[in-house]
Coordinates of C-alpha atoms in Angstrom, one line a residue:
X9 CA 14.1 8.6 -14.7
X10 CA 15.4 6.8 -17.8
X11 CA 18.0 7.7 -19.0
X12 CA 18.4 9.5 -23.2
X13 CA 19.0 6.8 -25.3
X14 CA 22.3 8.5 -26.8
X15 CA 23.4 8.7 -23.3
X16 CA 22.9 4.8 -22.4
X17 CA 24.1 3.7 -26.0
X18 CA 27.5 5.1 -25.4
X19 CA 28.2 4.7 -21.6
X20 CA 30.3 1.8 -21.0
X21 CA 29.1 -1.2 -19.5
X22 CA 29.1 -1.3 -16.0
X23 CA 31.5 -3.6 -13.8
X24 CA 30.3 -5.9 -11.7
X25 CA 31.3 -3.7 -9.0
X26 CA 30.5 -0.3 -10.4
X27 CA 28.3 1.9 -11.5
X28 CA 28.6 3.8 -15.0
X29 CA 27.0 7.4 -15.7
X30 CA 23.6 6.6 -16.2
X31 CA 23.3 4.4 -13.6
X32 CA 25.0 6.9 -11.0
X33 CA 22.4 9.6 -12.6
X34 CA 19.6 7.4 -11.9
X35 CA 21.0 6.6 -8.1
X36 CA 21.7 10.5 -7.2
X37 CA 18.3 11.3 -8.8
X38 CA 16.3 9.4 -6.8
X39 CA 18.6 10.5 -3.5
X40 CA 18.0 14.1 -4.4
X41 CA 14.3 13.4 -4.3
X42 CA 14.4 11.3 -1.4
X43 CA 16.5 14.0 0.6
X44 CA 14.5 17.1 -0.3
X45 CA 11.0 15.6 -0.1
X46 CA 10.9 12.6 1.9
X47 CA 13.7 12.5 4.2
X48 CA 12.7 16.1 6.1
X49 CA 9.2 14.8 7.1
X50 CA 9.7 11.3 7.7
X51 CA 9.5 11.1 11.5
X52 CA 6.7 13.6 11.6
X53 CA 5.0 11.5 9.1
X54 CA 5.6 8.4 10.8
X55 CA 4.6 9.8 14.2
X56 CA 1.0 11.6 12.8
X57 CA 0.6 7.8 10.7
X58 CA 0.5 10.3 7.7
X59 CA 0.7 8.4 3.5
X60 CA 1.9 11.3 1.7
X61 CA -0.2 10.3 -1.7
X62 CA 0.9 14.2 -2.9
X63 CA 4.7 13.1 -2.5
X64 CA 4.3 9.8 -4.5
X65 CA 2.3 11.6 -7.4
X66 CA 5.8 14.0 -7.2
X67 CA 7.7 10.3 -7.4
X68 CA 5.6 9.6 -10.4
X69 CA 6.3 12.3 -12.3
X70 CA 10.2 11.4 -12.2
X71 CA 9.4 7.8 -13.6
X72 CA 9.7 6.3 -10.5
X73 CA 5.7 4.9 -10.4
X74 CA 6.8 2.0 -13.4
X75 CA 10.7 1.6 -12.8
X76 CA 11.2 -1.4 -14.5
X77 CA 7.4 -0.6 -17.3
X78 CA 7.4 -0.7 -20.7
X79 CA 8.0 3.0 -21.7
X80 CA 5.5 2.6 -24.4
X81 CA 2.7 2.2 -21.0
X82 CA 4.0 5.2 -19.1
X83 CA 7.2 3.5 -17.7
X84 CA 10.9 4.2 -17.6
X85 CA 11.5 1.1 -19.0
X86 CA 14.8 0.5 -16.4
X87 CA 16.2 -2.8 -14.9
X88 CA 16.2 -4.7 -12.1
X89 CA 19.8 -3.7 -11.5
X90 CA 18.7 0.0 -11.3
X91 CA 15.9 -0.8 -9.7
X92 CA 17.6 -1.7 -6.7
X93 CA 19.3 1.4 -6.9
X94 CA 16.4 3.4 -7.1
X95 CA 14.7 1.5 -4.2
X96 CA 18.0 1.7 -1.8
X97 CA 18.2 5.8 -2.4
X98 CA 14.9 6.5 -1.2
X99 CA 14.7 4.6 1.5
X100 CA 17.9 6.7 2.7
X101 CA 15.2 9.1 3.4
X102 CA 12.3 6.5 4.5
X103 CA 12.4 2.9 4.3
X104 CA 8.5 3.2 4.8
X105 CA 7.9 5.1 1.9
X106 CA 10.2 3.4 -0.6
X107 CA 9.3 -0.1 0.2
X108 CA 4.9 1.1 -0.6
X109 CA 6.8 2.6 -4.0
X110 CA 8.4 -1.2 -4.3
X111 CA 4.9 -2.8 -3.8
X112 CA 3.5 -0.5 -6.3
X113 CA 5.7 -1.3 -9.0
X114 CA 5.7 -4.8 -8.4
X115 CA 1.9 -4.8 -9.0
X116 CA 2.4 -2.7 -12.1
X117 CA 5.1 -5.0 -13.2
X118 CA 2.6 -8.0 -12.9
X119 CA 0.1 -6.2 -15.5
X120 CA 2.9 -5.8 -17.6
X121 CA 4.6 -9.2 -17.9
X122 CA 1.4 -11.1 -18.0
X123 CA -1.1 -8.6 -19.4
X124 CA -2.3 -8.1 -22.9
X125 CA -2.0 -4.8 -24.5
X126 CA -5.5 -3.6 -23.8
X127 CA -4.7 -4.6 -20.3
X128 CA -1.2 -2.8 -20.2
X129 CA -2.9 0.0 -21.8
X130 CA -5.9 0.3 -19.3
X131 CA -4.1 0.1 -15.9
X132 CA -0.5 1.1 -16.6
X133 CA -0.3 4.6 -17.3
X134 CA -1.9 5.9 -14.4
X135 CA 0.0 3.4 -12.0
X136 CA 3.2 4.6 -13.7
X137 CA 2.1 8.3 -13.1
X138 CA 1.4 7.1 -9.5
X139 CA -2.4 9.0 -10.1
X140 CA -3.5 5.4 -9.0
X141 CA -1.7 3.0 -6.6
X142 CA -1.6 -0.6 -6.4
X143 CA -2.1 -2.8 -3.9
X144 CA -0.4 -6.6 -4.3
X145 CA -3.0 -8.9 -2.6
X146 CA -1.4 -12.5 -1.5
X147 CA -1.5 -13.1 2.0
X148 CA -4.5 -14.0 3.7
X149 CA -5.4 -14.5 7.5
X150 CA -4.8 -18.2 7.4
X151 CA -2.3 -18.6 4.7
X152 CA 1.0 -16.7 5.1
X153 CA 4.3 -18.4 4.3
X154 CA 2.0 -21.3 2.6
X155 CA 0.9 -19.1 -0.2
X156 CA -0.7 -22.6 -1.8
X157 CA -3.8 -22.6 1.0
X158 CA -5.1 -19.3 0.2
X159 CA -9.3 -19.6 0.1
X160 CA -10.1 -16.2 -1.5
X161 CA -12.5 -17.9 -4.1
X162 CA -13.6 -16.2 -7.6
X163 CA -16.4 -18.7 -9.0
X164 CA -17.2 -18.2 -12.8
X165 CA -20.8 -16.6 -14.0
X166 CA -20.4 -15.8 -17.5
X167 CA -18.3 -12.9 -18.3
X168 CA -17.6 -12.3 -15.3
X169 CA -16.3 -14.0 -11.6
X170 CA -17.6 -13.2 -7.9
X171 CA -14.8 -12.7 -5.4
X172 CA -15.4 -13.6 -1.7
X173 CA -12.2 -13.6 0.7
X174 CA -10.0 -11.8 3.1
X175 CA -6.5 -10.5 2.4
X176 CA -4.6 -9.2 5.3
X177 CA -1.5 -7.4 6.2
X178 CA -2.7 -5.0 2.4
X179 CA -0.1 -2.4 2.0
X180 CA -2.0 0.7 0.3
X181 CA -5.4 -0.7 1.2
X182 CA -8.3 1.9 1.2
X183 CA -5.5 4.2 -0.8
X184 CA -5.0 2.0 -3.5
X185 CA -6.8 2.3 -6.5
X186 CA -5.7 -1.1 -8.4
X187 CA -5.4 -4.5 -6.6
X188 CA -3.3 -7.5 -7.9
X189 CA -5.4 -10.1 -6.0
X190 CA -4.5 -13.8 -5.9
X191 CA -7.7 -15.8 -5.7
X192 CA -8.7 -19.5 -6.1
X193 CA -10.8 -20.5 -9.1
X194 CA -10.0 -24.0 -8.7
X195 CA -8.6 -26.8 -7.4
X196 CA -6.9 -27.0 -4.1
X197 CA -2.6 -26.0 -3.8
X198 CA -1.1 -24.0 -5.9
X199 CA -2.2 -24.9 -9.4
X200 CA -5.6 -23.7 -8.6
X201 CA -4.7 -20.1 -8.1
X202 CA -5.5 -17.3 -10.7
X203 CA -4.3 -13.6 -10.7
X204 CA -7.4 -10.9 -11.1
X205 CA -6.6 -7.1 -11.2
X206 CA -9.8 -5.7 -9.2
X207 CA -10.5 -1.7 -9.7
X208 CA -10.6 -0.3 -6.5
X209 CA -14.0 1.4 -6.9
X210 CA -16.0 -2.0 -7.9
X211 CA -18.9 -2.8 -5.5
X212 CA -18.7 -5.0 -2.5
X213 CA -14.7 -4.1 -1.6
X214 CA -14.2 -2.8 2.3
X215 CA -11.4 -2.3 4.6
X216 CA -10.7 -3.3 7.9
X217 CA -9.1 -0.8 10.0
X218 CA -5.3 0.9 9.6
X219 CA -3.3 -1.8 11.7
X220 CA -1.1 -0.3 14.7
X221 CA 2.2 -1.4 13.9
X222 CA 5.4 -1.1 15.4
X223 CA 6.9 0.3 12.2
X224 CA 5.8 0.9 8.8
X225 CA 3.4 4.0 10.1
X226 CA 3.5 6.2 7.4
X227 CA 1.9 3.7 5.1
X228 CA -1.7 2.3 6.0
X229 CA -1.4 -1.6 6.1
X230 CA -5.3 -3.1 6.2
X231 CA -7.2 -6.1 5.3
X232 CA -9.3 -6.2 2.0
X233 CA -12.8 -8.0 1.9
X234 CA -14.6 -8.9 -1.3
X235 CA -17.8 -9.8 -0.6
X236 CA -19.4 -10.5 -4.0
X237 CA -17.2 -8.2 -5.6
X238 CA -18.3 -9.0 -9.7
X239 CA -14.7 -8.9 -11.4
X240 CA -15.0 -9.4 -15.5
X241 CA -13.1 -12.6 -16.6
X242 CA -11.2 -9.8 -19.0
X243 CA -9.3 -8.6 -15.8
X244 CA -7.7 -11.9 -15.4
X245 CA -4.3 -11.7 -16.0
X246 CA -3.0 -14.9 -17.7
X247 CA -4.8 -17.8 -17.6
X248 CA -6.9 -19.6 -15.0
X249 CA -4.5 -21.9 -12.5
X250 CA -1.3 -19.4 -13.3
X251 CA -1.9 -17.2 -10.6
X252 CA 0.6 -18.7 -8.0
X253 CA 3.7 -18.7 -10.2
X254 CA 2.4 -14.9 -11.2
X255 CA 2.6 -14.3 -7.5
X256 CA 6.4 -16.4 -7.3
X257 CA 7.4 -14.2 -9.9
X258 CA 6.1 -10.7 -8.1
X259 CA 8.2 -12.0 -5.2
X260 CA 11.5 -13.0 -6.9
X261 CA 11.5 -9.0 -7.9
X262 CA 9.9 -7.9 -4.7
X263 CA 12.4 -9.8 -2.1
X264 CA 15.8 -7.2 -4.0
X265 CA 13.3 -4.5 -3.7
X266 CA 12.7 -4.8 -0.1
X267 CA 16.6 -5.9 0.4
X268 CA 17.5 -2.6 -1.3
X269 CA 15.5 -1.1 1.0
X270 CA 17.2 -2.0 4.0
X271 CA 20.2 -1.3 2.7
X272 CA 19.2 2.5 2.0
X273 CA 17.6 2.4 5.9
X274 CA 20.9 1.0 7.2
X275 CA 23.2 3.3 5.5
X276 CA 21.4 6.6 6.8
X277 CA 22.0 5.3 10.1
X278 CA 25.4 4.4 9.5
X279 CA 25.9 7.8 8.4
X280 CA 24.5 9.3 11.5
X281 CA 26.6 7.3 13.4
X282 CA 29.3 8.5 12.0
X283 CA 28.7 12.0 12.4
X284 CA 27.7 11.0 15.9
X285 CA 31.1 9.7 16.6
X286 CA 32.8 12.5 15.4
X287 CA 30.7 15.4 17.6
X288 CA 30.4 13.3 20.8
X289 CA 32.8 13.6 23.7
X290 CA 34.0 11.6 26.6
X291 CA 36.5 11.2 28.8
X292 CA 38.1 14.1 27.0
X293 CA 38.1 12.9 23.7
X294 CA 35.9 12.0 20.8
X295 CA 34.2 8.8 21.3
X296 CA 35.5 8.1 17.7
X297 CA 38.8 7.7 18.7
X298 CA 38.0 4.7 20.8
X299 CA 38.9 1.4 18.8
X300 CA 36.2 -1.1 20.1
X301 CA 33.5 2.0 17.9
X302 CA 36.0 1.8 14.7
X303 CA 35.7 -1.4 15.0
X304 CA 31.8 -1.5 15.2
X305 CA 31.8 1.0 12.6
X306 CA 34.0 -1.0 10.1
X307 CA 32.0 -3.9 11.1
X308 CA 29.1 -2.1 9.8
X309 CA 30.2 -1.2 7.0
X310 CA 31.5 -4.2 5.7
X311 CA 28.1 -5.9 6.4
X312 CA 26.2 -3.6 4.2
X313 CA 28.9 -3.4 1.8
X314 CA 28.8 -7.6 1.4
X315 CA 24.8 -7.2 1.3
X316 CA 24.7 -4.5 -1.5
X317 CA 27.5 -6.7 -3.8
X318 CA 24.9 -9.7 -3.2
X319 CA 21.9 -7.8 -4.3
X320 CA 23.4 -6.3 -7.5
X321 CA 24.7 -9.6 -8.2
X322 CA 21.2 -11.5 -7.8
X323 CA 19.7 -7.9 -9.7
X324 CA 22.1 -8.9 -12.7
X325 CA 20.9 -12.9 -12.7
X326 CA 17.2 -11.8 -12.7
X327 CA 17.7 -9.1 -15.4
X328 CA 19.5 -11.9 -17.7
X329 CA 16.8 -14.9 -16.3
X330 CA 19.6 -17.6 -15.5
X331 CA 17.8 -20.4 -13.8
X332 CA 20.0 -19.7 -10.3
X333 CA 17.9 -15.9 -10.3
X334 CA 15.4 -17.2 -7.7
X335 CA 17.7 -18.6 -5.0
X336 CA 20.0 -15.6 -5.7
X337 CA 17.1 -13.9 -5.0
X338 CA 16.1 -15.3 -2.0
X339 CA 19.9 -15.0 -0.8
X340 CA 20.2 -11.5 -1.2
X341 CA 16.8 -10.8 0.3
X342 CA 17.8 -13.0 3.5
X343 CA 21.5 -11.1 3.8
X344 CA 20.3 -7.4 3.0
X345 CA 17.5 -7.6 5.3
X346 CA 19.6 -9.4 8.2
X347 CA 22.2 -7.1 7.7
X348 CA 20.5 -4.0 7.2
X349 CA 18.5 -4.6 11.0
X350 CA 21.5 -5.2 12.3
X351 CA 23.1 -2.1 11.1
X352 CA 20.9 0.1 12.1
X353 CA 20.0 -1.6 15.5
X354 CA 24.1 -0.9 16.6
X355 CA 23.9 2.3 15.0
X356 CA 20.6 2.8 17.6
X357 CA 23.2 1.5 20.4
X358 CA 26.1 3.8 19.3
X359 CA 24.1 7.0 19.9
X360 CA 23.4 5.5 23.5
X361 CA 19.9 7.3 25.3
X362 CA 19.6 9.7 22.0
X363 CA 19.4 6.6 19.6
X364 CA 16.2 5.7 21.6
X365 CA 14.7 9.4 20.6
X366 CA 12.1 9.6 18.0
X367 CA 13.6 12.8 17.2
X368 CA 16.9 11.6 15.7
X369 CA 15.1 9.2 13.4
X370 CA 17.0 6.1 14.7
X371 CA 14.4 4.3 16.3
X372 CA 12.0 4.5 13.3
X373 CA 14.9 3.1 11.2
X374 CA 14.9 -0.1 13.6
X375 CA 11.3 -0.1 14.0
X376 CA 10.8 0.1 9.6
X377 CA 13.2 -2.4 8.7
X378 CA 12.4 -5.2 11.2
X379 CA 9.3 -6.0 9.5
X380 CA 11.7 -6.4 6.1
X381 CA 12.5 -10.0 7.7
X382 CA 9.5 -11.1 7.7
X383 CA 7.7 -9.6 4.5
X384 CA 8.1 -11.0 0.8
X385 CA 8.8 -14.6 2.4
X386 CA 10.2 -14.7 6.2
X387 CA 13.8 -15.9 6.1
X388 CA 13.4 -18.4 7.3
X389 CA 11.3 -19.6 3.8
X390 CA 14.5 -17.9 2.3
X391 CA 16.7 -20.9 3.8
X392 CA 14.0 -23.0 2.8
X393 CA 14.4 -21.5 -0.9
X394 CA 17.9 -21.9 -0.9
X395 CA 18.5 -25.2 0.4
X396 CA 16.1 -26.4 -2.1
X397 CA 17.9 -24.8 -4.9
X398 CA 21.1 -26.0 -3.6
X399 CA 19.8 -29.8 -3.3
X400 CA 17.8 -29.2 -6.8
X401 CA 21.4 -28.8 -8.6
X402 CA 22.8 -31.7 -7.4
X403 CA 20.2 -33.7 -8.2

């Protein structure tokens, strides 16, 4: 997925409203992929409740399992910027299955940016290769949106701590073979969280069962209970009372991940709409012709369009780490993911009584990116982040 270095040193920079060659290489790579082997099985898959762990291993091998990793760990070594890319291409052919591939690398990118090397060099390489997968382990039955009152506790005996806790709403879970688990060693709030990567295999870790969902089927979402799981204290990433501004940063990263998500969602069923528009006749005529749909569809268009300018422009502001990344973040998290529902819910309307068929994909698309409102922070905590950033700076 990286681009040759000869290639990147002498491609012009991009615009802030284009793409050079090695960043339109990296989108229409990903797009391929996502076409050929994602895009033909997704309602099947989403229908049977089906993870295709043999399709993200194929993902892996294109560098797509450690976008934005070290290359010297296994990973492709690539931005934020063409992160979003990447993200926003595959989920043309599954928002499902690109937004588990967004988790993933945001737990992988948490080993990387606050591991040491033996920790990079332990858990990277086969997270990057997508031979294991990661599971990113914040929310909690009791503690959603207030991240701070989480009580999965890891107490200290010697080298090692004993987790006891519940995580729920687990993408992965029961598949995953790393977990990025936010636990209390201390204090109550926020300063008393630590981050602990926990082996999948280690004694003492069960699942609940696959939750029915209304979208989201063709990845298995499950709680996670440590019952006196023994984790070493080497596992720890950081230091102890870190583990909540880890879990802030995971998020900044995670909310243009899941935005570019329902942008690539949103566009696949604008595209089917259009097609629709063109094929479909009534009264005599193509139901294209009829202004108050051109008008829907330029709507539509221009919502995603606005959404995708935010998203590279928040990308851009957390690749260069200017202090306004977070609420630009949030922003573009709240926008894209607003946006893409409501794209894809008119598209649903558009195609009338066939819109509501599982068989032309539609209704999944609605069904997949309504939970992209709620997950990463609700957005209504995305107000909450803006307005505070927004009162912060004129303070």
């Amino acid at each position: 997925m990286a681009a040759p270095t000869a290639a990147r040193s002498e491609a012009p920079p991009a615009s802030p409203f284009s793409l050079n060659e090695d960043q339109l290489a990296i989108r229409d790579t990903a797009r391929e992929f996502a076409a050929e082997r994602i895009a033909p099985h997704a309602v099947q898959w989403d229908q049977d409740k089906h993870f295709p762990v043999d399709v993200l291993r194929e993902a892996g091998e294109l560098g797509i399992g450690g976008v934005y990793i070290d290359e010297r760990f296994g990973g492709s070594g690539l931005s934020r910027f063409d992160s979003a890319l990447i993200f926003e291409a595959l989920a043309t052919g599954c928002p499902t299955i690109a937004a588990y591939i967004s988790i993933h690398n945001m737990v992988a990118w948490m080993i990387d940016a606050y591991g040491d090397d033996e920790q990079r060099q332990r858990w990277l390489p086969s997270l990057c290769s997508m031979e294991r997968l990661g599971s990113y382990c914040l929310t909690e039955p009791e503690a959603g949106s207030d991240a701070g009152a989480l009580q999965t506790r890891a107490v200290r005996d010697g080298d090692h701590y004993i987790v006891n806790g519940v995580k729920q709403f687990i993408s992965g879970a029961g598949s995953s073979g790393v977990y990025v688990v936010m636990v209390r060693t201390g204090q109550s709030g926020a300063k008393g969280i630590s981050t602990l990567v926990i082996d999948g295999e280690s004694e003492g870790i069960s699942f609940g069962p696959d939750e029915h969902k209304m979208g989201w089927n063709a990845q298995p979402t499950r709680q996670v209970v440590f019952s006196d799981v023994r984790v070493p204290v080497a596992d720890r990433l950081g230091e102890e009372g870190i583990g909540f501004k880890i879990a802030m940063a995971g998020l900044d990263g995670g909310r243009l991940s899941i935005g570019a998500c329902s942008l690539g969602g949103a566009q696949t069923a604008l595209d089917k709409s259009l097609g629709y528009v063109r094929e479909r006749t009534a009264f005599g005529v193509h139901i294209g012709e009829f202004q108050a749909l051109q008008f829907k569809l330029a709507d539509m268009a221009t919502e995603l369009e606005a959404a995708r300018m935010l998203l590279w422009r928040a990308a851009s502001a957390l690749d260069a780490k200017t202090p306004e990344a977070t609420r630009l973040c949030a922003m573009a998290k709240r926008m894209a993911t607003d946006n893409g529902f409501a794209v894809a819910n008119e598209a649903l309307q558009i195609h009338g009584g066939y819109g509501y068929l599982a068989e032309y994909g539609l209704e999944k698309i609605v069904r997949d990116l309504r939970v992209h409102q709620i997950l990463e922070g609700t957005n209504e905590i995305m107000r909450l982040i803006i307005s505070r950033g927004l009162l912060e700076q004129q303070s």
